[in-house]
Short mmCIF file of C-alpha atoms and ligand atoms in Angstrom, two decimals:
data_model
loop_
_atom_site.label_atom_id
_atom_site.label_comp_id
_atom_site.label_asym_id
_atom_site.label_seq_id
_atom_site.Cartn_x
_atom_site.Cartn_y
_atom_site.Cartn_z
CA MET O 1 0.92 -24.77 6.97
CA GLN O 2 0.63 -23.26 10.09
CA LEU O 3 0.16 -19.58 10.05
CA SER O 4 1.95 -17.12 12.56
CA VAL O 5 -0.84 -15.06 14.46
CA TYR O 6 0.41 -11.46 12.67
CA ARG O 7 1.83 -11.58 9.34
CA GLY O 8 2.49 -8.04 7.80
CA ARG O 9 4.42 -6.87 4.95
CA PHE O 10 6.53 -4.26 3.11
CA ALA O 11 5.07 -3.40 -0.59
CA PRO O 12 6.92 -0.65 -2.11
CA SER O 13 6.28 0.22 -5.72
CA PRO O 14 9.63 0.06 -7.60
CA THR O 15 9.29 3.73 -8.96
CA GLY O 16 12.61 4.96 -7.57
CA PRO O 17 14.81 4.55 -4.65
CA LEU O 18 13.77 4.30 -1.00
CA HIS O 19 13.39 7.70 0.58
CA LEU O 20 12.49 8.68 4.02
CA GLY O 21 8.95 8.62 3.44
CA SER O 22 9.40 4.98 2.45
CA LEU O 23 11.93 4.48 5.15
CA VAL O 24 8.98 5.32 7.64
CA THR O 25 6.27 2.67 6.33
CA ALA O 26 9.18 -0.06 6.26
CA VAL O 27 10.46 0.76 9.49
CA ALA O 28 6.91 0.82 11.25
CA SER O 29 5.82 -2.22 9.37
CA TYR O 30 8.88 -3.97 10.56
CA LEU O 31 8.59 -3.00 14.01
CA GLU O 32 4.83 -4.05 14.49
CA ALA O 33 5.59 -7.56 12.82
CA ARG O 34 8.44 -8.14 15.06
CA THR O 35 7.22 -6.82 18.27
CA HIS O 36 4.15 -9.02 17.86
CA ASN O 37 6.37 -12.21 17.15
CA GLY O 38 5.41 -11.68 13.49
CA GLU O 39 6.35 -12.22 10.32
CA TRP O 40 7.64 -9.49 7.78
CA LEU O 41 7.24 -10.14 4.08
CA ILE O 42 7.99 -7.88 0.92
CA ARG O 43 6.18 -7.79 -2.03
CA ILE O 44 7.17 -5.67 -4.74
CA GLU O 45 4.34 -3.56 -6.55
CA ASP O 46 5.40 -4.05 -9.84
CA VAL O 47 2.13 -4.68 -11.44
CA ASP O 48 2.26 -1.47 -13.37
CA SER O 49 5.15 -2.26 -15.69
CA THR O 50 4.79 1.28 -16.98
CA ARG O 51 5.88 2.85 -14.08
CA VAL O 52 8.89 0.78 -13.00
CA MET O 53 11.96 1.98 -13.09
CA PRO O 54 14.81 -0.44 -14.03
CA ASP O 55 17.06 -1.69 -10.82
CA SER O 56 14.70 0.02 -8.67
CA SER O 57 13.42 -3.46 -6.64
CA ARG O 58 17.24 -4.64 -6.54
CA LYS O 59 18.11 -1.08 -4.76
CA ILE O 60 15.37 -0.93 -2.30
CA LEU O 61 15.86 -4.57 -1.35
CA HIS O 62 20.24 -3.97 -0.87
CA ALA O 63 18.64 -0.65 1.46
CA LEU O 64 16.55 -2.51 3.61
CA GLU O 65 19.44 -5.33 4.18
CA SER O 66 21.80 -2.31 4.75
CA PHE O 67 19.32 -0.88 7.27
CA GLY O 68 19.45 -4.29 9.22
CA MET O 69 15.88 -5.02 8.36
CA ASN O 70 15.46 -8.86 7.68
CA TRP O 71 12.42 -10.26 6.15
CA ASP O 72 10.63 -14.04 5.95
CA GLY O 73 10.46 -15.66 3.07
CA GLU O 74 10.72 -15.04 -0.82
CA VAL O 75 10.24 -11.81 -1.98
CA VAL O 76 7.08 -11.83 -3.77
CA TYR O 77 6.94 -9.79 -7.47
CA GLN O 78 3.35 -9.06 -8.60
CA SER O 79 4.53 -8.82 -12.32
CA GLN O 80 4.78 -12.47 -11.81
CA ARG O 81 1.04 -13.08 -10.40
CA HIS O 82 -0.90 -12.32 -13.58
CA ALA O 83 -2.29 -15.72 -13.54
CA SER O 84 -3.69 -15.09 -10.31
CA TYR O 85 -5.10 -12.01 -10.79
CA GLN O 86 -6.73 -13.37 -13.94
CA ALA O 87 -8.64 -15.99 -11.75
CA ALA O 88 -9.74 -13.10 -9.66
CA LEU O 89 -11.36 -11.38 -12.45
CA ALA O 90 -12.82 -14.63 -13.96
CA GLU O 91 -14.33 -15.43 -10.47
CA LEU O 92 -16.02 -12.09 -10.13
CA ASN O 93 -17.10 -11.99 -13.71
CA LYS O 94 -18.94 -15.49 -13.18
CA ASN O 95 -20.89 -14.05 -10.35
CA GLY O 96 -21.85 -11.07 -12.93
CA LEU O 97 -19.91 -8.58 -11.06
CA ILE O 98 -17.36 -6.98 -13.54
CA TYR O 99 -18.16 -5.35 -17.03
CA PRO O 100 -16.35 -3.84 -19.54
CA CYS O 101 -16.31 0.10 -19.93
CA ALA O 102 -15.01 1.95 -22.90
CA CYS O 103 -15.56 5.53 -21.60
CA SER O 104 -12.92 8.10 -22.16
CA ARG O 105 -11.48 9.89 -19.20
CA ARG O 106 -12.75 13.11 -20.55
CA GLU O 107 -16.27 11.36 -21.27
CA ILE O 108 -16.07 10.27 -17.68
CA ALA O 109 -15.31 13.79 -16.30
CA ASP O 110 -17.90 15.80 -18.22
CA ALA O 111 -20.65 13.28 -16.80
CA ALA O 112 -19.47 12.60 -13.27
CA VAL O 113 -19.95 14.03 -9.57
CA MET O 114 -16.39 14.77 -8.03
CA SER O 115 -15.39 13.34 -4.92
CA ILE O 116 -12.11 12.37 -2.69
CA GLU O 117 -10.67 10.82 -5.47
CA GLY O 118 -11.85 12.41 -8.73
CA PRO O 119 -14.74 11.60 -10.62
CA VAL O 120 -17.41 9.56 -9.57
CA TYR O 121 -17.81 6.87 -12.41
CA PRO O 122 -21.51 7.60 -13.58
CA GLY O 123 -22.22 4.05 -14.42
CA ARG O 124 -22.88 4.60 -18.07
CA CYS O 125 -21.35 1.30 -19.23
CA ARG O 126 -22.82 -0.85 -16.14
CA ASN O 127 -25.69 -2.27 -18.54
CA GLY O 128 -23.60 -3.15 -21.62
CA LEU O 129 -21.54 -0.94 -23.75
CA SER O 130 -23.80 0.80 -26.24
CA SER O 131 -22.99 0.19 -30.02
CA ASN O 132 -20.55 3.44 -30.56
CA LEU O 133 -18.41 2.40 -27.86
CA ALA O 134 -18.27 -1.66 -29.03
CA GLY O 135 -15.21 -1.39 -31.13
CA ARG O 136 -13.01 0.71 -28.44
CA PRO O 137 -10.34 -0.68 -25.96
CA HIS O 138 -11.73 -1.32 -22.60
CA THR O 139 -11.24 -1.40 -18.99
CA LEU O 140 -13.05 -3.84 -16.49
CA ARG O 141 -15.00 -2.46 -13.67
CA VAL O 142 -16.17 -3.80 -10.86
CA LYS O 143 -20.32 -3.19 -9.83
CA THR O 144 -20.05 -1.49 -6.11
CA GLU O 145 -24.13 -1.89 -5.46
CA CYS O 146 -24.60 -2.61 -1.08
CA SER O 147 -20.77 -1.13 -0.68
CA GLN O 148 -21.21 0.88 2.41
CA ILE O 149 -18.04 -0.23 4.40
CA GLU O 150 -16.80 0.54 7.80
CA PHE O 151 -13.65 -0.29 9.43
CA VAL O 152 -11.76 0.75 12.43
CA ASP O 153 -7.99 1.97 11.67
CA HIS O 154 -5.74 1.14 14.34
CA LEU O 155 -4.20 4.65 14.00
CA GLN O 156 -6.87 6.76 12.11
CA GLY O 157 -10.08 5.74 13.83
CA LYS O 158 -13.25 4.55 12.27
CA VAL O 159 -13.83 4.85 8.40
CA ASP O 160 -17.27 4.74 6.83
CA GLN O 161 -17.31 5.01 3.18
CA CYS O 162 -20.18 4.25 0.51
CA VAL O 163 -17.38 3.04 -2.19
CA GLU O 164 -20.82 3.42 -4.90
CA SER O 165 -21.43 6.88 -4.29
CA GLU O 166 -17.89 7.97 -2.99
CA ILE O 167 -15.75 6.18 -5.90
CA GLY O 168 -18.38 4.53 -8.04
CA ASP O 169 -17.64 1.44 -10.14
CA PHE O 170 -13.75 1.25 -9.73
CA VAL O 171 -11.35 -0.40 -12.61
CA LEU O 172 -10.09 -3.47 -12.07
CA ARG O 173 -8.00 -3.95 -15.39
CA ARG O 174 -6.98 -1.21 -17.35
CA ALA O 175 -7.42 -0.44 -21.23
CA ASP O 176 -3.81 -1.70 -21.81
CA GLY O 177 -4.21 -4.96 -20.02
CA ILE O 178 -2.54 -3.76 -16.44
CA TYR O 179 -4.32 -5.05 -13.55
CA THR O 180 -4.80 -2.46 -11.22
CA TYR O 181 -3.24 -1.92 -7.54
CA GLN O 182 -6.77 -2.28 -5.83
CA LEU O 183 -7.08 -5.99 -7.58
CA ALA O 184 -3.63 -6.86 -7.04
CA VAL O 185 -3.27 -5.82 -3.43
CA VAL O 186 -6.34 -7.62 -2.57
CA VAL O 187 -5.47 -10.62 -4.31
CA ASP O 188 -2.02 -10.95 -3.10
CA ASP O 189 -2.72 -9.99 1.05
CA ALA O 190 -5.21 -12.69 0.69
CA TRP O 191 -2.89 -15.24 -1.16
CA GLN O 192 0.10 -14.65 1.36
CA GLY O 193 -2.04 -14.60 4.50
CA MET O 194 -1.64 -10.92 5.60
CA THR O 195 -3.31 -10.62 8.75
CA HIS O 196 -1.90 -6.81 9.31
CA ILE O 197 -1.22 -4.00 6.72
CA VAL O 198 0.71 -1.01 8.09
CA ARG O 199 0.69 1.40 5.06
CA GLY O 200 0.63 5.12 4.70
CA VAL O 201 -2.65 7.28 5.32
CA ASP O 202 -2.54 8.37 1.35
CA LEU O 203 -4.04 4.63 1.25
CA LEU O 204 -6.89 5.37 4.11
CA HIS O 205 -9.42 5.98 1.48
CA SER O 206 -8.45 3.15 -0.81
CA THR O 207 -8.91 0.52 2.04
CA PRO O 208 -12.88 0.39 1.66
CA ARG O 209 -12.54 -0.60 -2.09
CA GLN O 210 -10.04 -3.26 -1.13
CA ILE O 211 -12.39 -4.86 1.97
CA TYR O 212 -15.59 -4.58 -0.77
CA LEU O 213 -13.82 -6.78 -3.15
CA GLN O 214 -12.29 -9.20 -0.26
CA LYS O 215 -15.79 -9.60 0.72
CA LEU O 216 -16.72 -10.27 -3.28
CA LEU O 217 -13.82 -12.67 -3.33
CA GLY O 218 -14.51 -14.55 0.01
CA TYR O 219 -11.29 -13.57 1.59
CA LYS O 220 -10.69 -12.49 5.26
CA THR O 221 -10.28 -8.55 6.27
CA PRO O 222 -7.00 -7.77 7.59
CA ALA O 223 -6.18 -5.33 10.35
CA TYR O 224 -5.14 -1.55 9.40
CA LEU O 225 -3.22 0.72 10.54
CA HIS O 226 -2.32 3.83 8.37
CA LEU O 227 0.61 5.84 8.87
CA PRO O 228 1.41 9.87 8.91
CA LEU O 229 2.90 11.00 5.72
CA VAL O 230 6.50 12.56 5.66
CA VAL O 231 5.98 15.64 3.80
CA ASN O 232 8.24 18.39 2.44
CA LYS O 233 8.47 22.12 2.92
CA GLN O 234 5.69 22.60 0.47
CA GLY O 235 3.69 20.19 2.37
CA GLU O 236 3.95 17.55 -0.71
CA LYS O 237 4.21 13.80 0.16
CA LEU O 238 7.83 12.55 -0.13
CA SER O 239 7.97 10.57 -3.55
CA LYS O 240 9.55 10.47 -6.86
CA GLN O 241 7.51 12.66 -8.18
CA THR O 242 8.28 15.51 -6.02
CA LEU O 243 12.17 14.53 -5.98
CA ALA O 244 12.69 12.84 -2.46
CA ALA O 245 16.25 11.92 -2.07
CA PRO O 246 16.86 8.61 -1.46
CA VAL O 247 18.13 7.35 1.80
CA ASP O 248 21.84 7.36 2.53
CA LEU O 249 23.37 3.50 2.72
CA THR O 250 26.28 4.94 4.25
CA ARG O 251 24.76 6.15 7.37
CA PRO O 252 21.83 4.30 8.32
CA LEU O 253 21.82 4.98 12.10
CA PRO O 254 21.41 8.71 12.09
CA GLN O 255 18.20 7.86 9.22
CA LEU O 256 16.85 5.35 11.77
CA VAL O 257 16.84 7.34 14.74
CA ALA O 258 14.94 10.28 12.60
CA THR O 259 12.74 7.71 11.30
CA LEU O 260 11.56 6.60 15.25
CA ARG O 261 11.48 10.33 15.91
CA PHE O 262 8.94 10.55 13.29
CA LEU O 263 7.14 7.77 14.50
CA GLY O 264 6.72 9.53 18.00
CA GLN O 265 9.06 7.07 19.92
CA ASN O 266 11.83 8.61 22.31
CA PRO O 267 15.01 6.94 20.69
CA LEU O 268 18.17 7.94 22.81
CA ASP O 269 20.80 9.98 21.12
CA GLU O 270 23.64 7.22 21.74
CA LEU O 271 21.86 5.04 19.37
CA VAL O 272 23.49 6.98 16.47
CA GLU O 273 26.74 6.05 17.65
CA GLY O 274 26.25 2.19 18.50
CA ASP O 275 25.38 -0.75 15.74
CA ILE O 276 22.49 -1.72 13.67
CA THR O 277 22.12 -4.58 16.13
CA SER O 278 21.65 -2.34 19.25
CA PHE O 279 19.88 0.19 17.52
CA TRP O 280 17.07 -2.89 16.12
CA GLN O 281 17.33 -4.36 20.04
CA TRP O 282 16.41 -0.82 21.30
CA ALA O 283 13.86 0.02 19.03
CA GLN O 284 12.29 -3.59 19.79
CA ALA O 285 12.32 -3.37 23.38
CA ASN O 286 10.49 0.11 23.34
CA TRP O 287 8.51 0.21 20.32
CA GLN O 288 4.84 1.77 21.25
CA ALA O 289 2.52 1.71 18.17
CA GLU O 290 0.08 4.05 20.55
CA ARG O 291 2.63 6.70 20.40
CA ILE O 292 2.84 7.64 16.56
CA PRO O 293 1.03 10.65 15.73
CA LYS O 294 -1.58 11.18 13.00
CA GLY O 295 -0.55 14.09 11.54
CA ASN O 296 1.79 14.32 8.41
CA ARG O 297 4.60 16.43 8.72
CA PHE O 298 8.22 16.87 8.19
CA ILE O 299 11.13 14.73 9.42
CA ASN O 300 14.11 16.40 11.04
CA GLU O 301 16.75 15.16 8.41
CA PRO O 302 19.64 13.76 10.13
N1 LIG J 401 2.74 -0.02 -3.07
C1 LIG J 401 2.17 0.83 -2.52
C2 LIG J 401 3.34 2.07 -2.67
O1 LIG J 401 4.78 1.72 -2.60
C3 LIG J 401 1.84 0.19 -1.16
C4 LIG J 401 0.80 -0.58 -1.34
C5 LIG J 401 0.40 -1.09 -0.04
O2 LIG J 401 0.95 -1.09 1.17
O3 LIG J 401 -0.72 -1.49 -0.09
O4 LIG J 401 2.65 3.11 -2.38
#
């Protein structure tokens, strides 16, 4: 199959309904794809079945449709992709790159140095499980030797991270058998031929881990653009945990216009009075990714 030059995606976790924060990511990824004559795919990231909220995938897809955002191809569900994640683990295992770890959180916290995302795994099980840990449930971790990763994010600029010293050997399969986000996202972005990733800046520090895995698995690295986050009055990212309100499906236009403003664009006030088709025509004709500001901010709720 001939791949289009630009293939992007929106990859929501179905842990709750779409809110204005996730709408920002959907709109920016959609406009970036469409203004590059690219494809825009949807992947439902339901790999962590313990966090899935029933019916939330259907509601997210329905909300995207109500907001006039049409995706290409079939929706992919990570819950149906376990065999591919297992195959990637087998590939890494063949090359001696993963190992079982039976440390508890407490044991790691007691022995670890703290870094950007919490304790850096101190490597206790890297050379084999000690006999007193042998019967415990175990995670699978990837070795992070030689893991200095540098990339240029289209909005946030240069990022340089040594995964080994700043994150440590990270988990690819949890002790309860669930494949982690870091593994699933890398396998799926490669399998789906993604060329451009547009998502929230909260994932900026995950990107070196993903590029590291791409290198180990022989995958290409896509381009990245990490967006500012919508925060509430307490400065917290809008999310299910911070009780963000779902988008209001009865009045898409004011929310779409507010989303464009958040993204640094200058939509005309009249767009609120028009229809969805005219909104998207205007948005595509006038979209300028260079105008997106870097900083996390409130959104002026319509
Ligand atoms: N599923 C993640 C989320 O909803 C996004 C992952 C990604 O875009 O890589 O926050």
